[in-house]
XYZ file of C-alpha atoms in Angstrom:
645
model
C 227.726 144.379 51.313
C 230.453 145.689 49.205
C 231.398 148.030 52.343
C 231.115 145.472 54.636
C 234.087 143.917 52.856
C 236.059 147.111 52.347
C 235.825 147.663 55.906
C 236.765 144.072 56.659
C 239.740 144.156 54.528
C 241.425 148.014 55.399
C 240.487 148.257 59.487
C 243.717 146.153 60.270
C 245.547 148.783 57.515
C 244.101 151.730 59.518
C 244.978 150.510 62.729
C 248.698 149.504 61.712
C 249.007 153.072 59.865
C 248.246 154.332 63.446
C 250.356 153.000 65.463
C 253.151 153.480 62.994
C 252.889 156.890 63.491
C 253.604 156.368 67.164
C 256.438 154.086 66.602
C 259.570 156.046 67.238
C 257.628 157.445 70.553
C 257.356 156.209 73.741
C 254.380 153.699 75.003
C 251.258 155.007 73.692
C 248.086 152.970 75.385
C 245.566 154.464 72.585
C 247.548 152.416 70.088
C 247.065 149.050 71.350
C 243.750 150.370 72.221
C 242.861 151.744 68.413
C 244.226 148.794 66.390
C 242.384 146.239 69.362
C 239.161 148.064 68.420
C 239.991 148.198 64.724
C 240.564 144.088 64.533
C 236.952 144.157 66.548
C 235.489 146.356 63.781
C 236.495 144.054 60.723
C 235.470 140.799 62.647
C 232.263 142.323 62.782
C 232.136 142.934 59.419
C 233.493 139.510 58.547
C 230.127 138.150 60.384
C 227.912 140.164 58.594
C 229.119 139.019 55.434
C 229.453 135.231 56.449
C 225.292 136.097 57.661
C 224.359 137.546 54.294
C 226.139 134.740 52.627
C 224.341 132.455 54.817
C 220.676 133.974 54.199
C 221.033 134.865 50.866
C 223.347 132.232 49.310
C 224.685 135.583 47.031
C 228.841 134.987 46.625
C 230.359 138.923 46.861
C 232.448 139.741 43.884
C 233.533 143.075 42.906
C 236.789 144.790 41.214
C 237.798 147.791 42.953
C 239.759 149.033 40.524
C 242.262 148.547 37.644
C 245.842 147.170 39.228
C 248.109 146.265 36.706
C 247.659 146.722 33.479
C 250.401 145.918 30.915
C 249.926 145.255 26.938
C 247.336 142.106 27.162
C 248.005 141.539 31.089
C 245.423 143.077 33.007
C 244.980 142.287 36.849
C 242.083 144.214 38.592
C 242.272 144.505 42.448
C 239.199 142.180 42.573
C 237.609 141.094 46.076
C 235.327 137.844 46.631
C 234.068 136.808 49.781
C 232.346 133.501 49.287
C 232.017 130.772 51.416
C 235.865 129.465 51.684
C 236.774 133.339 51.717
C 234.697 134.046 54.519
C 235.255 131.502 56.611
C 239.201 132.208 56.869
C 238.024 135.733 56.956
C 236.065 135.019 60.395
C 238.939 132.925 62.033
C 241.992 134.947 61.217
C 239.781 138.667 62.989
C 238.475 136.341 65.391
C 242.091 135.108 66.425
C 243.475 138.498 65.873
C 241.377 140.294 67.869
C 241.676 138.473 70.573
C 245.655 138.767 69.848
C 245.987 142.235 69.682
C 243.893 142.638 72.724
C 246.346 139.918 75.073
C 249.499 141.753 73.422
C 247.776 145.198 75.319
C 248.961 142.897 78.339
C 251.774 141.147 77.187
C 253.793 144.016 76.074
C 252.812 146.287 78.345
C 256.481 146.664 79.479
C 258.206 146.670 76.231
C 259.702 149.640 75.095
C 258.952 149.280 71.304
C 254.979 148.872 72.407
C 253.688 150.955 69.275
C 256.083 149.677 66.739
C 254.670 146.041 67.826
C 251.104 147.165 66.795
C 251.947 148.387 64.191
C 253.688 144.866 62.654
C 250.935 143.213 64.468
C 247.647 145.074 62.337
C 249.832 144.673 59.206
C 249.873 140.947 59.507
C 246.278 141.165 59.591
C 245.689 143.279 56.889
C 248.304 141.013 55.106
C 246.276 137.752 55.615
C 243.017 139.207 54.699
C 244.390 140.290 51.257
C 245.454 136.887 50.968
C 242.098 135.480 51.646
C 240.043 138.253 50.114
C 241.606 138.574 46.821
C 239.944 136.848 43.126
C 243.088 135.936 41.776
C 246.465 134.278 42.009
C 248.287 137.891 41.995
C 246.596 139.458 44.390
C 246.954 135.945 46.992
C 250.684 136.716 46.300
C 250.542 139.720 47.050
C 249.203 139.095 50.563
C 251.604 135.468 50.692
C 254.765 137.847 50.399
C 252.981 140.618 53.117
C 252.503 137.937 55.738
C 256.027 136.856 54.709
C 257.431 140.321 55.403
C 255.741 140.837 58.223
C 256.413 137.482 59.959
C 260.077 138.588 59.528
C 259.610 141.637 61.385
C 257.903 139.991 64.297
C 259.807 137.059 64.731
C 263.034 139.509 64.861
C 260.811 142.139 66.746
C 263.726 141.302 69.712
C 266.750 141.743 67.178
C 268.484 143.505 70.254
C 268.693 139.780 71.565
C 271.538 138.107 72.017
C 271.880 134.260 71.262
C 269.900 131.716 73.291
C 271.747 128.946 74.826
C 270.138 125.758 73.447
C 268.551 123.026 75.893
C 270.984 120.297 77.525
C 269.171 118.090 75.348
C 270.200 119.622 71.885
C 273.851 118.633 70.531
C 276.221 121.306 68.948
C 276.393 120.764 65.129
C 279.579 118.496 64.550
C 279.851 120.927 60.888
C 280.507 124.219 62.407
C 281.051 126.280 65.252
C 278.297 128.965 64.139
C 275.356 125.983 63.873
C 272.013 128.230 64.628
C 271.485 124.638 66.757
C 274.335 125.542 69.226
C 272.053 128.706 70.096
C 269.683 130.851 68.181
C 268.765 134.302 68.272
C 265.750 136.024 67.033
C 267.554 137.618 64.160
C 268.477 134.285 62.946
C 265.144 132.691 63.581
C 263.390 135.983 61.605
C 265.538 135.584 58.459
C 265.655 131.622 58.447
C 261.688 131.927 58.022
C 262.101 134.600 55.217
C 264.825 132.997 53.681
C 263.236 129.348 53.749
C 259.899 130.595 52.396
C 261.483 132.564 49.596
C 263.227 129.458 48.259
C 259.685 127.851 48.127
C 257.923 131.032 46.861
C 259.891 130.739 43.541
C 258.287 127.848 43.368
C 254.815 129.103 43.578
C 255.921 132.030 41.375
C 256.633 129.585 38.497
C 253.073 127.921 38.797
C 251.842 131.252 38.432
C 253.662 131.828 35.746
C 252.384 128.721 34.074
C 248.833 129.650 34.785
C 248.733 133.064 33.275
C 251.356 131.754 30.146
C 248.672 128.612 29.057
C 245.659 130.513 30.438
C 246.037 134.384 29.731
C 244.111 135.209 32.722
C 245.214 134.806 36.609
C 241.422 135.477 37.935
C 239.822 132.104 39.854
C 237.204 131.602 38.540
C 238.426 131.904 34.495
C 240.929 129.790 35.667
C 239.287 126.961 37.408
C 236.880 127.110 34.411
C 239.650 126.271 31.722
C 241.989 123.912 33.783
C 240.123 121.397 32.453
C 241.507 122.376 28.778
C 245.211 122.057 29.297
C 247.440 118.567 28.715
C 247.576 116.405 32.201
C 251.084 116.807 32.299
C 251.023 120.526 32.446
C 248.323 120.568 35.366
C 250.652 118.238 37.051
C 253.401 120.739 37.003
C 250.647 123.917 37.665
C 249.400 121.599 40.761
C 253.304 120.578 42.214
C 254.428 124.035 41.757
C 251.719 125.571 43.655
C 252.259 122.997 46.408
C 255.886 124.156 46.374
C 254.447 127.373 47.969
C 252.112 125.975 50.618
C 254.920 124.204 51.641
C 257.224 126.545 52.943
C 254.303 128.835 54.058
C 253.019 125.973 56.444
C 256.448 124.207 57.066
C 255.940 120.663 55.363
C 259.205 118.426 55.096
C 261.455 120.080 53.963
C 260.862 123.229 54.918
C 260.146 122.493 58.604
C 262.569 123.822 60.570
C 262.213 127.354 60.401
C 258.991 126.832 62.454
C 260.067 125.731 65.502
C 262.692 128.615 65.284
C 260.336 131.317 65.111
C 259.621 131.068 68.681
C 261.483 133.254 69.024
C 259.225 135.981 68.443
C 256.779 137.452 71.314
C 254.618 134.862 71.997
C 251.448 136.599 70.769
C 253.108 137.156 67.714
C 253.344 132.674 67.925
C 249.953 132.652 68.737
C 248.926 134.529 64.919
C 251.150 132.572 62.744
C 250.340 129.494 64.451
C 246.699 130.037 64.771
C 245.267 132.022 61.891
C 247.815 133.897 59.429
C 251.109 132.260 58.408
C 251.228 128.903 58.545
C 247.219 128.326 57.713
C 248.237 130.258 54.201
C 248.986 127.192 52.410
C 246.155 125.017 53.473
C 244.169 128.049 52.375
C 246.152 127.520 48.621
C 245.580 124.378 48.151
C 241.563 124.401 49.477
C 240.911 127.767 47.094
C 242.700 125.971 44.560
C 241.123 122.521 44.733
C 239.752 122.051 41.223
C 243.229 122.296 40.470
C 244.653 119.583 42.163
C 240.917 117.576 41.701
C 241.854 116.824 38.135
C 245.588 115.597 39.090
C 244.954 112.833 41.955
C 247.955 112.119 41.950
C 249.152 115.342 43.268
C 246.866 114.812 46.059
C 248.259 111.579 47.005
C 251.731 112.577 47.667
C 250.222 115.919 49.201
C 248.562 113.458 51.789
C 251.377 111.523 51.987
C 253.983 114.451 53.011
C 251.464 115.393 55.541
C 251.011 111.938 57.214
C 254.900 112.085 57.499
C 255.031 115.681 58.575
C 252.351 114.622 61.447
C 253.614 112.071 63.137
C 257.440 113.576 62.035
C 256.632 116.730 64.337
C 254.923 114.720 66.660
C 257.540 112.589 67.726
C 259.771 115.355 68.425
C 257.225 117.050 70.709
C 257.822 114.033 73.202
C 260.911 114.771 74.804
C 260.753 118.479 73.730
C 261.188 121.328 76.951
C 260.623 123.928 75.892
C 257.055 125.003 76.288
C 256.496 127.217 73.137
C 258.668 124.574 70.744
C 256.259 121.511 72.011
C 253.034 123.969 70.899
C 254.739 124.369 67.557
C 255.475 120.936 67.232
C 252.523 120.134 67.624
C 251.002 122.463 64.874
C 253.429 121.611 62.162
C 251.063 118.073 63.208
C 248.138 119.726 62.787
C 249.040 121.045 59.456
C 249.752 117.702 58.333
C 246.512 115.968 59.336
C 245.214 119.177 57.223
C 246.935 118.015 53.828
C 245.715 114.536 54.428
C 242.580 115.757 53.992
C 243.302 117.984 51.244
C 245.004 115.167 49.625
C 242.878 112.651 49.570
C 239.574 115.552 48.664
C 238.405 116.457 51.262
C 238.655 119.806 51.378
C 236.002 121.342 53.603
C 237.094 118.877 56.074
C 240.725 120.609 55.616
C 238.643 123.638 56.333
C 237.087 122.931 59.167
C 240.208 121.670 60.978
C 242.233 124.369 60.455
C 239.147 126.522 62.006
C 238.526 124.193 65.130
C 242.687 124.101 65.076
C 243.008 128.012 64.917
C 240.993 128.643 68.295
C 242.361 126.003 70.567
C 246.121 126.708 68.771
C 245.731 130.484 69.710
C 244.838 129.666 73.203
C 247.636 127.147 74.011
C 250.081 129.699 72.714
C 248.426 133.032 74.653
C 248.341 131.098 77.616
C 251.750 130.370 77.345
C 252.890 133.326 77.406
C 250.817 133.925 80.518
C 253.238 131.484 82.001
C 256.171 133.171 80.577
C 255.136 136.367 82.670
C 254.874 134.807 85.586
C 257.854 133.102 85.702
C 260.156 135.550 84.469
C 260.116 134.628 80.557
C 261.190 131.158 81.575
C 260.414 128.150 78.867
C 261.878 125.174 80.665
C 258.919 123.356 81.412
C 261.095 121.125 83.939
C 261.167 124.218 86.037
C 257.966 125.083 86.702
C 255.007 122.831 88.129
C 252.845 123.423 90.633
C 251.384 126.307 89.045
C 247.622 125.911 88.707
C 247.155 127.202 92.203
C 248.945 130.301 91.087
C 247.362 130.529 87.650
C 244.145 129.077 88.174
C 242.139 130.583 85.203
C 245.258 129.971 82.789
C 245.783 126.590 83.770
C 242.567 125.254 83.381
C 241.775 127.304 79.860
C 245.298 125.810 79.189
C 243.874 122.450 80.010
C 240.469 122.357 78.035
C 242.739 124.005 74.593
C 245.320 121.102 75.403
C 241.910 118.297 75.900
C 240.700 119.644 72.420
C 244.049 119.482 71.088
C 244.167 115.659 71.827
C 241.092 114.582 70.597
C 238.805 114.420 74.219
C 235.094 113.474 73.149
C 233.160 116.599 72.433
C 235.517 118.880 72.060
C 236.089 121.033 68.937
C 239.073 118.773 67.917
C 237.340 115.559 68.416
C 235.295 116.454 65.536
C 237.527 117.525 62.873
C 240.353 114.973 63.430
C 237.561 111.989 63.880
C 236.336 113.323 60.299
C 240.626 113.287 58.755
C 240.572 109.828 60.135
C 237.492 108.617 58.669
C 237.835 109.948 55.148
C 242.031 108.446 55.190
C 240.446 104.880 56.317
C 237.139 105.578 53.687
C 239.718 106.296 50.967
C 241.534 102.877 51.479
C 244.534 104.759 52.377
C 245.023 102.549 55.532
C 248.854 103.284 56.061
C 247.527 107.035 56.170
C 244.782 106.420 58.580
C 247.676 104.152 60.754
C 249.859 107.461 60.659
C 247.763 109.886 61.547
C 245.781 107.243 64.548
C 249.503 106.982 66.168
C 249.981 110.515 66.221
C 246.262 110.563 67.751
C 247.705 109.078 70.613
C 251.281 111.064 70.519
C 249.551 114.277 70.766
C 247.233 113.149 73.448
C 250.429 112.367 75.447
C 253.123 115.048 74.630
C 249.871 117.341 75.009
C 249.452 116.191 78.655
C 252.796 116.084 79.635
C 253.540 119.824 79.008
C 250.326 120.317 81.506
C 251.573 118.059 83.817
C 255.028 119.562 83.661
C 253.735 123.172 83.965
C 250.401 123.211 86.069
C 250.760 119.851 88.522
C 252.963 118.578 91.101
C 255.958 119.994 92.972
C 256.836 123.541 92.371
C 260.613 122.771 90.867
C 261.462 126.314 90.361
C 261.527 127.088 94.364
C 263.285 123.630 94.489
C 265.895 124.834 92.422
C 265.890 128.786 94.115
C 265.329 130.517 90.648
C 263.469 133.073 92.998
C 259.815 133.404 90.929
C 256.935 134.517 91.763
C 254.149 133.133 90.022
C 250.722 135.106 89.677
C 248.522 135.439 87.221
C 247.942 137.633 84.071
C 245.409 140.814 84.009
C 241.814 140.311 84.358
C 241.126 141.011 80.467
C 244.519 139.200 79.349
C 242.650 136.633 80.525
C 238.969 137.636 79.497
C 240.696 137.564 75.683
C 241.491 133.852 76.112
C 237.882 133.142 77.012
C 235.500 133.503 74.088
C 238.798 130.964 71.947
C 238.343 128.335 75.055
C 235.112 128.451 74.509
C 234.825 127.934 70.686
C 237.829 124.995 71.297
C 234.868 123.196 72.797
C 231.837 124.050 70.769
C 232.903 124.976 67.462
C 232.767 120.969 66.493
C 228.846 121.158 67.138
C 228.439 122.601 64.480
C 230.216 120.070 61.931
C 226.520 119.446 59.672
C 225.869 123.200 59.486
C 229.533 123.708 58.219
C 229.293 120.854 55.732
C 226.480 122.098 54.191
C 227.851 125.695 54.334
C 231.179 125.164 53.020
C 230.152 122.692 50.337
C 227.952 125.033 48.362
C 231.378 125.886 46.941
C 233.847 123.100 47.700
C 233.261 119.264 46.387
C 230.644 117.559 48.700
C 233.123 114.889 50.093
C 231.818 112.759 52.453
C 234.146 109.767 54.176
C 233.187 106.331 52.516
C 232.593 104.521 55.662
C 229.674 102.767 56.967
C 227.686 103.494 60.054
C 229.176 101.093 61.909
C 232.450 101.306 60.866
C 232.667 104.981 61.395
C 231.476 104.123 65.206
C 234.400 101.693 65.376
C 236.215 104.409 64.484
C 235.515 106.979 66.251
C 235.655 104.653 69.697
C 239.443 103.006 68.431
C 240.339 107.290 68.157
C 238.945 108.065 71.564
C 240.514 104.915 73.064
C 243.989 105.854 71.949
C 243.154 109.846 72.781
C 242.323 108.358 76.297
C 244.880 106.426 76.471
C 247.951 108.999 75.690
C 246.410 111.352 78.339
C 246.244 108.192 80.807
C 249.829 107.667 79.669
C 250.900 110.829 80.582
C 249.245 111.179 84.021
C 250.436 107.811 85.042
C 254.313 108.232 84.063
C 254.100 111.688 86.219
C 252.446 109.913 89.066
C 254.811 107.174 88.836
C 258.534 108.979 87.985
C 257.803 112.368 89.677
C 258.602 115.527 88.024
C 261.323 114.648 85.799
C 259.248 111.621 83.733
C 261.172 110.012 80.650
C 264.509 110.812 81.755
C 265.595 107.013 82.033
C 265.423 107.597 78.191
C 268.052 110.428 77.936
C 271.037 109.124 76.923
C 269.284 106.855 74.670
C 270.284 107.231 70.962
C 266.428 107.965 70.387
C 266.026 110.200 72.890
C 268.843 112.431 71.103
C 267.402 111.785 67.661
C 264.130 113.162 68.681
C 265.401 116.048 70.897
C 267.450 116.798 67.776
C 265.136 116.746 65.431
C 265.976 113.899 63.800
C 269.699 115.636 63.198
C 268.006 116.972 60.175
C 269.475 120.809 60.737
C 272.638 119.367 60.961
C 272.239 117.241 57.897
C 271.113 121.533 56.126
C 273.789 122.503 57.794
C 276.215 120.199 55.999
C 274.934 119.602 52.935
C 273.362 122.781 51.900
C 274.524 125.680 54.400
C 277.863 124.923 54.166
C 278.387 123.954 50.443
C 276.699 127.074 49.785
C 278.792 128.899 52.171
C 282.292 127.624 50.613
C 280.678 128.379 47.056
C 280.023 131.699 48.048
C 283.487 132.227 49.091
C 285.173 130.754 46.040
C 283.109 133.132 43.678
C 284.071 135.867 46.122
C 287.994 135.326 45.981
C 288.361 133.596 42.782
C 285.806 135.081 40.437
C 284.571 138.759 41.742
C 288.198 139.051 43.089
C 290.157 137.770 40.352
C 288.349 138.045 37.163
C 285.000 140.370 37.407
C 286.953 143.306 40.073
C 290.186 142.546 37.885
C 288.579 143.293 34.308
C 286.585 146.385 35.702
C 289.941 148.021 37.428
C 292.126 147.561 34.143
C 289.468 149.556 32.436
C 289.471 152.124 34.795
C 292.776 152.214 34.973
C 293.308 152.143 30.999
C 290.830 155.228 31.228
C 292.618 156.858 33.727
C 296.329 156.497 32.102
C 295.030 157.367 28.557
C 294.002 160.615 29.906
C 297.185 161.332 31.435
C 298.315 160.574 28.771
C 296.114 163.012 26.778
C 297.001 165.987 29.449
C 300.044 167.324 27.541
C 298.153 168.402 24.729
C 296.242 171.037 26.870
C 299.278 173.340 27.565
C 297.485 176.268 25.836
C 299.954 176.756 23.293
C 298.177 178.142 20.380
C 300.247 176.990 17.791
C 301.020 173.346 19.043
C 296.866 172.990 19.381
C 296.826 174.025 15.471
C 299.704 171.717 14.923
C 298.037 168.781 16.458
C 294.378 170.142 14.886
C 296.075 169.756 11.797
C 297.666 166.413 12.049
C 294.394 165.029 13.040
C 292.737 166.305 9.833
C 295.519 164.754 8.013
C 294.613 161.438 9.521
C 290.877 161.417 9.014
C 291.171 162.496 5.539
C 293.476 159.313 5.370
C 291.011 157.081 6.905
C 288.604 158.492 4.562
C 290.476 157.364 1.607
C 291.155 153.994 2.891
C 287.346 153.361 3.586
C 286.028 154.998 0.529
C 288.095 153.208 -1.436
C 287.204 149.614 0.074
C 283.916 150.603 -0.790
């Protein structure tokens, strides 16, 4: 088995290594070909290990070899695949491969094809060290690969110019250069990296306070001796940590570089969203649970931040237009209902949403960039409709991922947002549950409206003469979408099997809630579900194409479409502060003091040696004279000091 997760972990490294040797070379097909097949090969692998796991019950654990190794710090590359491990392991190939194999597609024009592939397998190979690794070093060392690597692929278009911003967005009143005013993917790439090395530091220090009180950074010595340290200091250990998953999956107030990193090639929005990136720090805080188990507390305001970070995001996918923006809206939402769960225990339930989440996530965003294609990179979704006819297969695997999305009976969502809202409500957290059952019914409606907006009623962009021609993606572009449409319906049948799965390793949480109050539940969550779909379907039948625009000069209107003028708020009280602070220490004290201090020596240095030059005139008996004098004056100075003495 200990091959099995070799191969699982280095396929992705093969197939990046491969098409980076292609990458200053024209379009080579066998690249997106070879790291396509490579993906394949280490989901494969992944199953067989989740299968052995499953048969045998036997957790893989093994130390390839010695890593670092300093005085009393020793680190060995160690590897587990157990039960969490695996799991993350089977979503993240399972989304990838089907990634890698739409980007064959998707990129088929671009002229930077291999150098794409080769970002793209890194990723991978990031995310699996991330999951795959025994201790907090080696999870860092992944965190900081996806980190890298999202940079490169959200600035894969650096050429780019700046984006004009929607009609909807306001120019920041603090400067003329606001990234709000237009973005380009330069910006958006090193926003993300910048944003998530600000909250990294945090994570660093936790680290650092595990290995300082602990001596060891390995799980499961760890997890064994949390237990022994003061409250107070597992407090810290457990907020630090938090810190990280923050900025990794974009909780308040590190949101905003999400959005941004649309940016990127859509695929590219389909990983981060789906299964790499952004899933990182739910994957923290579940591996780490018997951390944050003995500190409730932590928990709490965990599930609080995400209860504001899900309806927060939600709201602003309402009045949102642009079609890749509203799918990351909506999971920065998702994330949150995630850290509900994780705050308030339940962590296989955290689990299993983000792995329902991951498949219909990934298909939203793939089939949006079917759309893209087809009408000439275009994200406006108020110029487009009409275009199921075109896009048949797209629209309605579009429709089912945006149906599970929402929270429609029997679909993969259903089941893992039914179980959030059950264990928030079982928990007594009521104002929780309240959050999380209005976004219920936000996402049901902002999900229906982009479908609406895109795949029904008048075709807008002929209206408007933008001269498309809509048609629909390749035959296996779109045979790549199907097997993740299908698990966004099924993959909540098997909730019982997962349970019993995933808890062999995670706490056994199950939501305090009667049978019958659990059924009340679950039909108050479908009725509002229903009824934000109905919502959505009825203001498009009644207001025509351009639905909710009554509302646009409305003050809330703005404060959504802006995002709640919370850049702006950055903008002025960090970006610019920072920015004048910057300057000052340029001018006044690397200027002026530091550039002032180092040129006088220099120049000191430089006189006293012209200074010194008329000594060498190669006069034989001036350099005597002057060897003489300076024995004279050292046999003075050795008087003087010998005497002291």
């Amino acid at each position: 088995m200990e091959n099995y997760a070799l191969i699982a972990l280095f396929a992705p490294l093969v197939g990046s290594l491969f098409a980076g040797l292609f990458g200053n070379s024209k379009k080579v097909q066998l690249t997106g070909i070879v790291t396509s097949a490579l993906i394949l090969v280490s989901l494969i692998a992944s199953i067989n290990l989740a299968y052995h796991i499953v048969t045998t019950g036997e957790i893989i654990h093994f130390s390839l070899k010695d890593w670092i190794v300093i005085g009393n710090v020793n680190v060995p590359f160690g590897i587990v695949v157990d039960q969490v491990s695996v799991s993350m392991m089977i979503v993240v190939t399972m989304v990838s491969a089907m990634v890698h194999i739409h980007s064959n597609g998707y990129m088929d024009h671009d002229r930077s094809f291999n150098r794409f592939f080769s970002y793209l397998s890194a990723f991978v190979f990031s995310m699996m060290i991330l999951v795959m690794s025994d201790n907090f070093a080696g999870l860092f060392i992944g965190w900081e690969g996806v980190g890298l690597c999202s940079w490169l692929l959200i600035g894969f278009w650096y050429h780019k110019a700046d984006v004009p911003a929607s009609d909807d967005i306001e120019k920041s009143p603090f400067s003329t250069l606001s990234p709000y005013s237009s973005i380009s993917p330069s910006y958006a790439a090193n926003e993300a990296f910048i944003m998530n090395r600000v909250a990294d530091l945090g994570m660093l220090i936790g680290i650092f306070l595990i290995y300082w009180n602990l001596g060891s950074l390995q799980y499961d010595v760890v997890f064994a001796e949390i237990g022994t340290l003061s409250h107070g200091l597992v407090v810290a250990i457990a907020a630090f940590l938090f810190i990280g998953a923050m900025g990794k999956s974009a909780q308040f107030p590190f949101n905003t570089w999400l959005a941004n990193a649309m940016e990127g090639p859509t695929p590219v929005s389909a990983l981060i969203h789906a299964a790499t990136m952004v899933t990182a720090g739910v994957y923290l805080v579940i591996r780490a649970n018997e951390i944050f188990t003995v500190v409730p507390e932590v928990g709490y305001v965990i599930a609080c931040i995400g209860a504001f970070v899900a309806i927060f995001a939600a709201s602003q996918a309402l009045v949102a237009t642009n079609m890749k923006k509203i799918i990351a809206y909506s999971t920065l939402s998702q994330l949150g209902y995630m850290f509900v769960a994780a705050g308030v225990g339940a962590y296989w339930i955290a689990l299993f949403h983000l792995a329902t989440h991951a498949f219909f996530k990934s298909v939203l965003f793939l089939g949006a960039g079917n759309v893209m294609h087809a009408m000439n990179n275009e994200i406006n979704i108020k110029k487009m409709g009409g275009l199921l006819k075109h896009m048949p297969y797209t629209g309605w695997i579009m429709i089912i991922a945006s149906a599970a999305l929402a929270g429609f009976p029997m679909m993969a969502g259903f089941y893992s947002k039914e179980l959030i809202l059950a264990s928030a409500f079982g928990e007594h957290a009521y104002i929780l549950w309240g959050i999380l059952y209005i976004t219920a019914g936000l996402t049901a409606f902002y999900s229906f409206r982009l479908i609406m907006y895109v795949f029904f009623g008048k075709e807008t962009h002929q209206e408007l003469g933008l001269g498309y021609h809509p048609h629909e993606a390749y035959g296996y572009v779109i045979a790549s979408m199907v097997p993740l449409a299908i698990l966004a319906v099924v993959a909540g049948w098997w909730e019982h099997s997962f349970f019993e799965f995933a808890t062999q390793l995670l706490p056994a949480f199950h939501p305090h809630v009667s049978d019958s109050t659990n059924l009340m539940l679950m039909v108050v969550t479908i009725s509002i579900s229903l009824a934000g779909m109905g919502f959505a379907y009825f203001k498009f039948q009644k207001d025509g194409k351009y639905f909710g625009d009554k509302l646009r000069d409305r003050f809330c209107f703005k404060l959504l479409a802006n995002q709640y003028y919370f850049p702006h708020m950055i903008e002025a009280m960090i970006n610019k502060p920072y920015l004048a602070l910057s300057r000052f220490s340029w001018k006044e004290i690397d200027m002026k003091i530091i550039d002032t201090i180092v040129d006088s020596i220099a120049s000191g240095i430089r006189s006293g040696g012209q200074e010194a030059r008329v000594v060498q005139t190669s006069n034989l008996s001036k350099a005597l004279k002057l060897m003489a004098g300076g024995v004279v004056v050292l046999l003075i100075l050795v008087l003087i000091f010998g005497s002291i003495k």
